[in-house]
Short mmCIF file of C-alpha atoms in Angstrom, two decimals:
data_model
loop_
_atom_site.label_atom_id
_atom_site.label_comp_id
_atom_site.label_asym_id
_atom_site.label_seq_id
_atom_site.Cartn_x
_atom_site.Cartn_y
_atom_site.Cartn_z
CA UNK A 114 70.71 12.45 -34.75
CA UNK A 115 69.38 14.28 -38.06
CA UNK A 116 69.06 17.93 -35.81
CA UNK A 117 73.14 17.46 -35.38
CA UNK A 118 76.15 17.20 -37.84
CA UNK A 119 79.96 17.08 -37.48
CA UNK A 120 80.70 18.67 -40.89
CA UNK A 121 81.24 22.70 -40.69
CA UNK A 122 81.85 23.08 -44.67
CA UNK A 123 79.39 26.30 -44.66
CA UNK A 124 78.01 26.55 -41.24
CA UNK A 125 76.77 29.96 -40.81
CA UNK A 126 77.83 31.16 -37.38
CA UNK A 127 75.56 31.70 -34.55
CA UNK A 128 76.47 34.29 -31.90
CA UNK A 129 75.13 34.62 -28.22
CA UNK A 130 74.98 38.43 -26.95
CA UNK A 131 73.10 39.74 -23.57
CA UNK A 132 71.23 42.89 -24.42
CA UNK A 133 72.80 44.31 -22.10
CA UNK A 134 76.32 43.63 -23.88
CA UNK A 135 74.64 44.15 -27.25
CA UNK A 136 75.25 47.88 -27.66
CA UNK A 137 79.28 46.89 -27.32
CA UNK A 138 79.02 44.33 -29.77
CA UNK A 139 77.25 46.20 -32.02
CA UNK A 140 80.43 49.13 -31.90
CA UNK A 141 82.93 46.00 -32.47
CA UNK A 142 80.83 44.84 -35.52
CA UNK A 143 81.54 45.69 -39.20
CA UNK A 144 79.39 48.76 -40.57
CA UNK A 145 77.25 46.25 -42.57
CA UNK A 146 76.01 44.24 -39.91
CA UNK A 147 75.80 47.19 -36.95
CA UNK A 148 73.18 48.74 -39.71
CA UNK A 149 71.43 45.42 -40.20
CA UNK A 150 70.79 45.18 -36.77
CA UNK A 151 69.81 48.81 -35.71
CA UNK A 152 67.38 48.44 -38.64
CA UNK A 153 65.84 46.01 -36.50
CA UNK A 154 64.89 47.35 -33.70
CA UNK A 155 65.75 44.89 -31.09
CA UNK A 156 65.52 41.37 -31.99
CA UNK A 157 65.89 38.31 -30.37
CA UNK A 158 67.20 36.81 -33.43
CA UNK A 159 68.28 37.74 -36.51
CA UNK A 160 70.07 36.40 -39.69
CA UNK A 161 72.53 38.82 -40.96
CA UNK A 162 73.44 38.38 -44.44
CA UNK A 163 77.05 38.60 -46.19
CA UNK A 164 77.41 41.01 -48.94
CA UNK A 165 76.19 38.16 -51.54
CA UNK A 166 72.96 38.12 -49.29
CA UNK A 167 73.38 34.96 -48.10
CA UNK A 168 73.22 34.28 -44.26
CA UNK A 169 76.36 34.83 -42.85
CA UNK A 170 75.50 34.73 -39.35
CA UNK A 171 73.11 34.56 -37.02
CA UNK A 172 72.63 37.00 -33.88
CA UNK A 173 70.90 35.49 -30.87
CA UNK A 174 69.92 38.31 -28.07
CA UNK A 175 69.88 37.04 -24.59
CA UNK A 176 68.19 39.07 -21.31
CA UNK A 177 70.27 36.95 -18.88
CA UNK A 178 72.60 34.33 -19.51
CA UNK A 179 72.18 31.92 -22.44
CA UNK A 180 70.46 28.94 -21.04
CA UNK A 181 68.62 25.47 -21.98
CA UNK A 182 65.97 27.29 -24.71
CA UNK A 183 68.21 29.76 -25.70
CA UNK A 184 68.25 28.31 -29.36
CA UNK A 185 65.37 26.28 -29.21
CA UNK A 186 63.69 28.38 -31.03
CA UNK A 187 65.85 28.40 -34.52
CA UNK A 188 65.47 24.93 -35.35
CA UNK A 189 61.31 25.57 -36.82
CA UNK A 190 62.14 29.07 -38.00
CA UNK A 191 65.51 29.01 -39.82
CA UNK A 192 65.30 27.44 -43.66
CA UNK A 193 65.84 23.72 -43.40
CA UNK A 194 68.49 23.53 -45.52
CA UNK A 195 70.99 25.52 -42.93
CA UNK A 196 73.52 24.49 -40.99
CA UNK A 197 74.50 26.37 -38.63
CA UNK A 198 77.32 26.46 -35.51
CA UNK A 199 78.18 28.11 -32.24
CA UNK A 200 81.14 31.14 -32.47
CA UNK A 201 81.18 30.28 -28.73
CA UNK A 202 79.92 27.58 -26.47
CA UNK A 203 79.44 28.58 -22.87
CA UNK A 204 76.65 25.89 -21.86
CA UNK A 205 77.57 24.03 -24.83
CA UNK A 206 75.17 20.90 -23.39
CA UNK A 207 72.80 23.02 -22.95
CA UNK A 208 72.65 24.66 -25.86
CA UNK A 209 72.90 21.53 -27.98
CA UNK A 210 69.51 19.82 -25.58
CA UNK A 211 67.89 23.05 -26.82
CA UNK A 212 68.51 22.89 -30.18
CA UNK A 213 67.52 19.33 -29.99
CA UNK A 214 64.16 19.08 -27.98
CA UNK A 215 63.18 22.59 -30.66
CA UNK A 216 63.74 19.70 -33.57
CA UNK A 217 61.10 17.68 -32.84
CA UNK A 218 58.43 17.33 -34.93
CA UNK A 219 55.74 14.78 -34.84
CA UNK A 220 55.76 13.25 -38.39
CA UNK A 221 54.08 10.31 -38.51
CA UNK A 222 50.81 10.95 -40.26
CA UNK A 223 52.52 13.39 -43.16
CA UNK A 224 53.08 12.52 -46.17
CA UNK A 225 56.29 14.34 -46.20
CA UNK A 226 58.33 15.40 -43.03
CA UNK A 227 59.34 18.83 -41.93
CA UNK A 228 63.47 19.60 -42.61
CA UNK A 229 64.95 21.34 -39.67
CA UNK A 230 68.04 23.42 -39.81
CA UNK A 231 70.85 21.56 -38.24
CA UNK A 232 73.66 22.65 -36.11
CA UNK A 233 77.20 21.14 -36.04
CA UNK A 234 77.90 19.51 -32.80
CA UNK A 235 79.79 21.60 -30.38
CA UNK A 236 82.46 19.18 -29.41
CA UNK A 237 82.42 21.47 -25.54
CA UNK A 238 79.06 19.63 -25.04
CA UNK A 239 78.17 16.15 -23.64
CA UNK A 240 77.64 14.40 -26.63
CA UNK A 241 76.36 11.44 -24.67
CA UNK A 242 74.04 13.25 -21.97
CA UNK A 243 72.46 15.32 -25.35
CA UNK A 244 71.43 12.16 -27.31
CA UNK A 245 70.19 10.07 -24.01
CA UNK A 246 67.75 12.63 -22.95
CA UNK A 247 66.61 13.70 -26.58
CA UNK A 248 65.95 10.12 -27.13
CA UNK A 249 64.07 9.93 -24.05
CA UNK A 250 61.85 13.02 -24.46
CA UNK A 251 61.70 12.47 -28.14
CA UNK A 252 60.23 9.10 -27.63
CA UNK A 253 58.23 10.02 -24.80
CA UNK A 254 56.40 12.82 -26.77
CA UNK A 255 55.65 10.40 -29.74
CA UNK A 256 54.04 8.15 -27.59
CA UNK A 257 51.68 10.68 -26.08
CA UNK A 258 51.37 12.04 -29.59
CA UNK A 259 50.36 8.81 -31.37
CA UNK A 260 46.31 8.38 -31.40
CA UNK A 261 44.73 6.08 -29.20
CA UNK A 262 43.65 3.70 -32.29
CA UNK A 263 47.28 3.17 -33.08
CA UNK A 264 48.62 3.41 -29.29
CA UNK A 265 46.85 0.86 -27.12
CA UNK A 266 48.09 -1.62 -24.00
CA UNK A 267 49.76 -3.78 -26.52
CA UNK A 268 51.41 -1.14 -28.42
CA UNK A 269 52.72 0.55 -24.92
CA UNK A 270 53.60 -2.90 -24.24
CA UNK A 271 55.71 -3.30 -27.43
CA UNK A 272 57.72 -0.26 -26.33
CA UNK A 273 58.97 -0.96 -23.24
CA UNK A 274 59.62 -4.27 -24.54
CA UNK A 275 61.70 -3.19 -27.58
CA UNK A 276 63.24 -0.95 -24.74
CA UNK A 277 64.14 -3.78 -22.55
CA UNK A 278 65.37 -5.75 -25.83
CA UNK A 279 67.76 -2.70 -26.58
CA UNK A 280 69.25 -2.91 -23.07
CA UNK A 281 69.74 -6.18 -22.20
CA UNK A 282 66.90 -5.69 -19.28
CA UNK A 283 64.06 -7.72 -18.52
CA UNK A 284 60.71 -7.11 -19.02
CA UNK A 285 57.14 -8.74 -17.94
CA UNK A 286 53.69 -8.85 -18.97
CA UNK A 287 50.78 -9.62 -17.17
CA UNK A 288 47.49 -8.97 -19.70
CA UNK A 289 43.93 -9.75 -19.47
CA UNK A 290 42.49 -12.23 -17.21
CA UNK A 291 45.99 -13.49 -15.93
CA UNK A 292 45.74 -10.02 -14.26
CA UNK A 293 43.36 -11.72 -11.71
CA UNK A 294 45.24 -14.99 -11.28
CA UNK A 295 48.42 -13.04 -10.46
CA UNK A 296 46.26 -10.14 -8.28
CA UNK A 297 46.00 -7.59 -10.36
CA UNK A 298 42.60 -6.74 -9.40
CA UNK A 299 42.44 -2.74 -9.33
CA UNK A 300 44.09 -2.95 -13.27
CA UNK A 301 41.81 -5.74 -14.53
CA UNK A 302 38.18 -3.50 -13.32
CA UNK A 303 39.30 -0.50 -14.92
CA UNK A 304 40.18 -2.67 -18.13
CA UNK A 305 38.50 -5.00 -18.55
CA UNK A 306 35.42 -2.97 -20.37
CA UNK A 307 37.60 -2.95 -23.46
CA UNK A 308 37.98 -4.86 -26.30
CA UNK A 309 41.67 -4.03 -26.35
CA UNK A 310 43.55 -6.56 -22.74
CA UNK A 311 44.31 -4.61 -20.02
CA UNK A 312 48.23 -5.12 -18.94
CA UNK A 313 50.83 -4.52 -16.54
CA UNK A 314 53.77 -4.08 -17.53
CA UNK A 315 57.42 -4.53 -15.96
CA UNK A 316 61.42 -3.52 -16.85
CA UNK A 317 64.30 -4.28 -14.63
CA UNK A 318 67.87 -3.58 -15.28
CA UNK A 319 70.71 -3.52 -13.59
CA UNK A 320 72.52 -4.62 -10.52
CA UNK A 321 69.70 -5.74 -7.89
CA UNK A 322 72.48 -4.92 -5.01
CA UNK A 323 72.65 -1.16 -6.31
CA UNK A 324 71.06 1.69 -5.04
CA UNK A 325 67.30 1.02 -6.12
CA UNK A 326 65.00 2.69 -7.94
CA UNK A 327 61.71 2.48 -9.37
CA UNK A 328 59.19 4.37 -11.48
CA UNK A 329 55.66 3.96 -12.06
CA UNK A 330 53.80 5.49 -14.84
CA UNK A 331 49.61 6.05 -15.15
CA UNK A 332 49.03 4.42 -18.85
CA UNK A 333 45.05 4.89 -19.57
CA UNK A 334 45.73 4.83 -23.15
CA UNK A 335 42.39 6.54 -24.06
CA UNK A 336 39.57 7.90 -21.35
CA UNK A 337 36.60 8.05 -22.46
CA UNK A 338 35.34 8.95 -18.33
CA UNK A 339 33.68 5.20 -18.29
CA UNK A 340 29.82 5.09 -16.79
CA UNK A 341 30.64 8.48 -15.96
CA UNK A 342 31.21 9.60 -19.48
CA UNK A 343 32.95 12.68 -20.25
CA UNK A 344 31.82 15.45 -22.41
CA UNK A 345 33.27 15.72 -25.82
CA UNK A 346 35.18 18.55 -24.87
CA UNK A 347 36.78 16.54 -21.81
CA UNK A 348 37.06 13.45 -24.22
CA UNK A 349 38.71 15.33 -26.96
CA UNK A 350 42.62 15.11 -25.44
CA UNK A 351 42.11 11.85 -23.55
CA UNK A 352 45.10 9.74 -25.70
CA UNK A 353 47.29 11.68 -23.64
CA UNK A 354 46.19 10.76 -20.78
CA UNK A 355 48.86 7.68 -20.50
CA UNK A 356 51.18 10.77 -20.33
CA UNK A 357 52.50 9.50 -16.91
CA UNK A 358 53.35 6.44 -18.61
CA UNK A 359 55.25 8.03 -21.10
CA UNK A 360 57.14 10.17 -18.65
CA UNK A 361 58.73 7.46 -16.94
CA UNK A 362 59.39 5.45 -19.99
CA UNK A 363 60.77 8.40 -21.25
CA UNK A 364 62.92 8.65 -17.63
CA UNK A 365 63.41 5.12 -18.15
CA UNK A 366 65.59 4.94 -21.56
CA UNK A 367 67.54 8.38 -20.27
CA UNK A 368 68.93 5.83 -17.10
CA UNK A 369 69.42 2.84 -19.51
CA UNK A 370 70.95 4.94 -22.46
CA UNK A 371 73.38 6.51 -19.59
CA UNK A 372 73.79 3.15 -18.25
CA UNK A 373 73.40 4.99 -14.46
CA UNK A 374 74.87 2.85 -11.46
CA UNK A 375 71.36 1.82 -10.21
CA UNK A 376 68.65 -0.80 -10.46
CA UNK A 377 66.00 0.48 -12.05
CA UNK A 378 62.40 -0.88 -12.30
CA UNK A 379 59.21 0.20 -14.69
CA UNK A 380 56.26 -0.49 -13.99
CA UNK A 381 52.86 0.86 -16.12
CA UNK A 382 49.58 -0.48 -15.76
CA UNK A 383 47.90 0.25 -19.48
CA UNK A 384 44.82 -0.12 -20.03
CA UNK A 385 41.72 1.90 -21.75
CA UNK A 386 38.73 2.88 -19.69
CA UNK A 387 36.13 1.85 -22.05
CA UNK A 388 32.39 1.99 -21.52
CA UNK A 389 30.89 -1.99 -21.79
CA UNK A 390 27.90 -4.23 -20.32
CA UNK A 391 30.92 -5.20 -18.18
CA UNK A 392 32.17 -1.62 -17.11
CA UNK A 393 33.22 -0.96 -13.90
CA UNK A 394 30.55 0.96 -12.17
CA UNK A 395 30.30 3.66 -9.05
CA UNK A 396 30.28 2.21 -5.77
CA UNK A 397 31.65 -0.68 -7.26
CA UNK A 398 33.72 -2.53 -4.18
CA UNK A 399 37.45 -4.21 -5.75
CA UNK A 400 39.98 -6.16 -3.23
CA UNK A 401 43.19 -4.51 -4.21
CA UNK A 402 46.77 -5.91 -4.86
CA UNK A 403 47.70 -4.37 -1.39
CA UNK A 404 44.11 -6.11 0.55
CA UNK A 405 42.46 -2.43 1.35
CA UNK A 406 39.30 -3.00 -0.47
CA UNK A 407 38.34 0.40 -2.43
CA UNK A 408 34.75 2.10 -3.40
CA UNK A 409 34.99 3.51 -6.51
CA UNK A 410 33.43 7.46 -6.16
CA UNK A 411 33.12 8.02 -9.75
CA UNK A 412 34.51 5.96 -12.67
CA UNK A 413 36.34 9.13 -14.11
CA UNK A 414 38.72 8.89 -11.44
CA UNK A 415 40.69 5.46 -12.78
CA UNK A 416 44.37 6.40 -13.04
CA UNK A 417 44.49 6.11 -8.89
CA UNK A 418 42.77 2.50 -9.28
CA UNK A 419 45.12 1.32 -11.30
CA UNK A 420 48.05 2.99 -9.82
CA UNK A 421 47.75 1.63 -6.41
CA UNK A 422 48.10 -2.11 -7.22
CA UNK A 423 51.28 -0.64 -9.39
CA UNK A 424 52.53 1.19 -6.12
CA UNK A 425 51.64 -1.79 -3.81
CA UNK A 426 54.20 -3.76 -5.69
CA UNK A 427 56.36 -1.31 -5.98
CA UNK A 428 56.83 -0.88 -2.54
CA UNK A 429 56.93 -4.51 -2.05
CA UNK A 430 60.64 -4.57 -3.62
CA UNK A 431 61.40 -2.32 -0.97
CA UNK A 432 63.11 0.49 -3.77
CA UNK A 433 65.09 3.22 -2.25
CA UNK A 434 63.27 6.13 -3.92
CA UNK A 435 59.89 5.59 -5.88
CA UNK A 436 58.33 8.45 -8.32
CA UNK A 437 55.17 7.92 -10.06
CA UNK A 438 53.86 9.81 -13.11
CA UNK A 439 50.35 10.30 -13.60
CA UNK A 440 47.98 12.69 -15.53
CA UNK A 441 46.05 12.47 -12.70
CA UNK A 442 43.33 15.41 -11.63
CA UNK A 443 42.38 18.45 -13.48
CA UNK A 444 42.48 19.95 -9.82
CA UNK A 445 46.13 20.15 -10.23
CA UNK A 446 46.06 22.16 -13.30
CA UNK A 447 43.35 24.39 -11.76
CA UNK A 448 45.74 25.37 -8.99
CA UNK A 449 48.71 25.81 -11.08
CA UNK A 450 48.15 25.64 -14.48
CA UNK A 451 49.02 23.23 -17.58
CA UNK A 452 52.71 24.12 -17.76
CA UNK A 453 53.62 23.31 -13.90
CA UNK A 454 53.29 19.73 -12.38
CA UNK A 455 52.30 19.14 -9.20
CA UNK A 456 54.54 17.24 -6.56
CA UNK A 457 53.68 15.60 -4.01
CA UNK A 458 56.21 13.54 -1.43
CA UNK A 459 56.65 12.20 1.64
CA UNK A 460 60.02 12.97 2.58
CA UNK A 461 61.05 16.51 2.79
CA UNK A 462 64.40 16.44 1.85
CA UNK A 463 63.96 14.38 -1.14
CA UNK A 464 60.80 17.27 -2.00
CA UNK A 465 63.46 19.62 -1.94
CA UNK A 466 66.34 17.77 -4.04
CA UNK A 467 63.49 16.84 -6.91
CA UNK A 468 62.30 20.93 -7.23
CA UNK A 469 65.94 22.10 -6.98
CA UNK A 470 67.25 19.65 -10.01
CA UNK A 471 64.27 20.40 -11.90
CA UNK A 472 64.60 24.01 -11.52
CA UNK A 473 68.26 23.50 -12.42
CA UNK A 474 67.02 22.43 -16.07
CA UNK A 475 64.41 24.07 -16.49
CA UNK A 476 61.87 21.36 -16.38
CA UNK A 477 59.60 22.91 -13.08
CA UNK A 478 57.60 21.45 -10.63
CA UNK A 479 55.88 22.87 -7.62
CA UNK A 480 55.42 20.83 -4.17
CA UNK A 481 51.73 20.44 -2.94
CA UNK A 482 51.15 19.41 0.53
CA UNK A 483 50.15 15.81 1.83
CA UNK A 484 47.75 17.41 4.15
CA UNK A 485 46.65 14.83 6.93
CA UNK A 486 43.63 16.58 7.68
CA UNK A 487 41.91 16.03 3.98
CA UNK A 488 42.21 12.42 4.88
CA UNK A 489 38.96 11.98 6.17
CA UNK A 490 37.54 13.12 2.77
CA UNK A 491 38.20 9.06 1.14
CA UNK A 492 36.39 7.24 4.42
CA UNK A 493 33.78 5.21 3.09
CA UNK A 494 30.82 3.29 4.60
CA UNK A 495 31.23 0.17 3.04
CA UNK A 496 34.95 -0.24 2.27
CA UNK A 497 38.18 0.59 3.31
CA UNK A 498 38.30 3.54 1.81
CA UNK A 499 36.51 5.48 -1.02
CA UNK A 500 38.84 6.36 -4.44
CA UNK A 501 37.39 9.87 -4.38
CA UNK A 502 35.20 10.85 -1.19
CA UNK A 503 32.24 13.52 -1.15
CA UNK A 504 34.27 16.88 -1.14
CA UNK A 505 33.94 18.30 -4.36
CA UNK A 506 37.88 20.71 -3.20
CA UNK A 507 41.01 20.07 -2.88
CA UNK A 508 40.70 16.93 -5.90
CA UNK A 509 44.55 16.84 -6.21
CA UNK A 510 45.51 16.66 -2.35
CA UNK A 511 43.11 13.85 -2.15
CA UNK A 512 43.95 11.74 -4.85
CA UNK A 513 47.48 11.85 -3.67
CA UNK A 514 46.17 11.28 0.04
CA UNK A 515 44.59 8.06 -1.37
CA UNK A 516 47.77 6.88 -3.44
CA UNK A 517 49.58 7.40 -0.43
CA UNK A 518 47.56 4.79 1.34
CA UNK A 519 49.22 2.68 -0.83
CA UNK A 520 52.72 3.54 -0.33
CA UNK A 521 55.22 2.22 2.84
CA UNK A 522 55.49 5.05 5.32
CA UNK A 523 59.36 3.97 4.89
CA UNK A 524 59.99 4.45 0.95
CA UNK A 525 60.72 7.74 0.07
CA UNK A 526 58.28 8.50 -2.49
CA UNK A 527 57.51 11.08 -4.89
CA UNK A 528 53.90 11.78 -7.35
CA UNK A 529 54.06 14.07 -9.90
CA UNK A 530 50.67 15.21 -11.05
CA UNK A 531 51.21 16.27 -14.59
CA UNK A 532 49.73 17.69 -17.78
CA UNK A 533 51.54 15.68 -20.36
CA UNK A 534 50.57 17.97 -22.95
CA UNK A 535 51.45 21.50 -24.26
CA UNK A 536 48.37 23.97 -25.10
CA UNK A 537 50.71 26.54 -27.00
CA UNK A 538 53.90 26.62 -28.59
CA UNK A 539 56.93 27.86 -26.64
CA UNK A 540 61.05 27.38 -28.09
CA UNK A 541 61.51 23.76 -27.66
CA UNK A 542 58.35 22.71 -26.23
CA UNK A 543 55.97 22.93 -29.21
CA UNK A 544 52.67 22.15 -28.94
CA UNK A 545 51.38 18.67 -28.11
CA UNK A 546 52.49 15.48 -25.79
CA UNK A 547 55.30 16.78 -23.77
CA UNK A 548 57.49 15.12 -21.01
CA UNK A 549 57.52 16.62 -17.45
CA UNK A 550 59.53 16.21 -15.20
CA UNK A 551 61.53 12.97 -16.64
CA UNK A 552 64.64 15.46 -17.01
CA UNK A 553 64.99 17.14 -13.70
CA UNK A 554 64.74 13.40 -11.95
CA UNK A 555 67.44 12.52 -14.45
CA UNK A 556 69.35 15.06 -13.21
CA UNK A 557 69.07 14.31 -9.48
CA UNK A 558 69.84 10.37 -10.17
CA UNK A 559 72.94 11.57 -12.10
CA UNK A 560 73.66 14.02 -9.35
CA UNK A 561 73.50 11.05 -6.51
CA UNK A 562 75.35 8.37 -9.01
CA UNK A 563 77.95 10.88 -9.28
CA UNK A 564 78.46 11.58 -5.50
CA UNK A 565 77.95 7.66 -4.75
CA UNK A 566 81.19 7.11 -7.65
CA UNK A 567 83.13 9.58 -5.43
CA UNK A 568 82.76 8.19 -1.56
CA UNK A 569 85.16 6.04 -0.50
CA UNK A 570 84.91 2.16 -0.62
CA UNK A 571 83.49 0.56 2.58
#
């Protein structure tokens, strides 16, 4: 990876100090540098220079312990030329992801790319866990990053099938009318008012007789609303909005990179809701994949249509966890912002497993409740149930409440209601598409693949 090297000919030296412990370093430290840094004031970092003036190393200041974004920061704002390397690696992995996910830049479109400082590999660190989930997230923010003229169904399609192809795993396509003839129904209506196929798409690797699971990912590659158009402001961000898919294929090439003892399964419906003669309309009645015949409540509302004929099948290989990804209701950032997804599950303990590993890497979500009593909001007169209901609160309880409906009251399931997208600029999560929640999942499957390694046979 171009943000790491092995050679240390010249590496300038980064050290980690707590503020707290920064008054003792600064009484250990040669003259030179203690006046560099009281000149300061109190920075969070700072390039000392030797007595040539050339950087000669590089003080980070810490409040707590040195963590995940620790140096995620130096990547963008040290010259690009530098190299640099760790005087001491506690949390070497860590501090390696950090430097790595504060590398990215999203290059495509310039003429000339950005040079990032680099930092010699700390051989402490997981060299293997580092480059499997920057991969992941790096690949994952591209793909919400790319604009919707060059990122359509086929293109998302050509991913996970490169994916597969790098894997040895398999991977299906359903597009276009086929989408009908294999009962695809919910995927085809939201579709089909495009002039770019409508698809579902499918990845399986690994042993079916292993512990199973499967993700599903919302991939509306652009949203223009439909019949119920949105306003140019609401339109503006809409190629991110298959920023669920790109979550769980980001999730996806982490497992497969990692080669994790599991079978794992991908599915995304893509597709572009598109306005057409031949748009799907409100109050619109579609048979589903599952048989519950839906009413659609407003057009605008199409990742949940075409995410419960992808949860219908998923449930019908009977996985042993399923997670979905989905940049699904601006009620969920209402309630708690861009930077904090929304989860929703049906199994407490597994609720409580996903926020603890997440917390654990610093990739946050916050559980939302399943409330039974919000139900009643997605009766409908004419069909099984209506995709949005009449109560104008609570929009992220009840789109959950109606992807539930879709769901086996005996899979453990989880939805994560995300943003996809970062509004400002923060040390290793610049602005733009971003992956949620891909790396604290990662980190429970690891957690459970590890423990399954250790019990005893039979």
């Amino acid at each position: 990876m171009e943000c790491f090297t092995d050679r240390d000919d010249g590496a300038v030296g980064i050290v980690i100090v707590t503020r707290d412990a920064l008054p003792r370093w600064l009484e250990s430290a040669g003259g030179r540098e203690r006046r560099w840094v009281e000149a300061h004031g109190e920075p969070s970092s700072l390039v000392i220079p030797g007595a040539d003036g050339a950087p000669e190393r590089i003080l980070v200041v810490t409040d707590g312990a040195a963590g995940l974004f620790t140096l995620a920061g130096l990547p963008g704002t040290l010259p690009g030329s530098m190299t640099c390397r760790l005087e001491e690696a506690p949390g070497a992995t860590e501090l390696a992801l950090g430097w790595a996910l504060g590398s990215y830049a999203f290059d495509r479109y310039r003429s000339t790319g950005r040079r990032r400082a680099r930092l010699v590999f700390p051989p402490e660190a997981d060299r293997r866990l580092v480059e499997a989930v920057t991969r992941g997230v790096t690949l994952g923010r591209d793909l919400v990053n790319t604009p919707a003229e060059d990122l359509g169904p086929a293109e998302l399609a050509a991913c996970i099938r490169d994916l597969a192809g790098r894997h040895g795993a398999a991977f299906g396509e359903v597009a276009g009318d086929d989408l009908l003839e294999r009962n695809w129904p919910s995927v085809h209506a939201v579709g089909r008012a495009s002039t770019r196929a409508p698809r579902l798409l499918e990845l399986a690797w690994g042993d079916p007789a292993a512990w199973k699971v499967t993700l599903v990912g919302k991939g509306v590659c652009f949203d223009s609303g439909g019949l119920d158009i949105k306003p140019s402001s609401g339109m503006r961000l809409m190629k991110k909005d298959m920023g669920g898919a790109a979550a769980a294929i980001a999730l996806a090439s982490m497992i497969l990179d990692l080669e994790l003892p599991l079978a794992l399964r991908l599915l995304v419906p893509a597709v572009d809701n598109a306005i057409a003669g031949n748009a799907y309309r409100p109050l619109d009645v579609f048979r589903t994949r599952k048989g519950l015949a839906i009413e659609i409540g407003n057009t605008d509302a199409e990742g949940r249509v075409i995410l419960c004929d992808a949860l219908a099948e998923a449930c019908a290989g009977k996985p042993d966890l399923l997670v979905d990804f989905a940049t699904l209701t601006g009620a969920a950032r209402v309630a708690l912002g861009t930077e904090l997804p929304a989860l929703f599950c049906n199994d407490d303990a597994l609720a409580g497993e996903i926020e603890e590993h997440c917390r654990r890497v610093e990739d946050p979500v916050w559980r939302m409740p399943l409330w039974p009593g919000y139900r009643s909001h997605l009766e409908s007169n004419v069909a099984d149930l209506s995709t949005t209901g009449t109560e104008a609160t609570g929009g992220a309880i009840t789109a959950a409440l109606f992807l539930e409906r879709f769901v086996d009251a005996a899979v453990p399931w989880a939805h994560v209601d995300l943003m996809g997208w970062n509004q400002r600029s923060r040390p290793g999560r610049p602005a733009g598409g971003e992956v949620m929640a891909a790396r604290g999942l990662l980190d429970l499957l690891r957690t459970r693949a590890a423990a399954a390694r250790a019990a005893p046979a039979g």
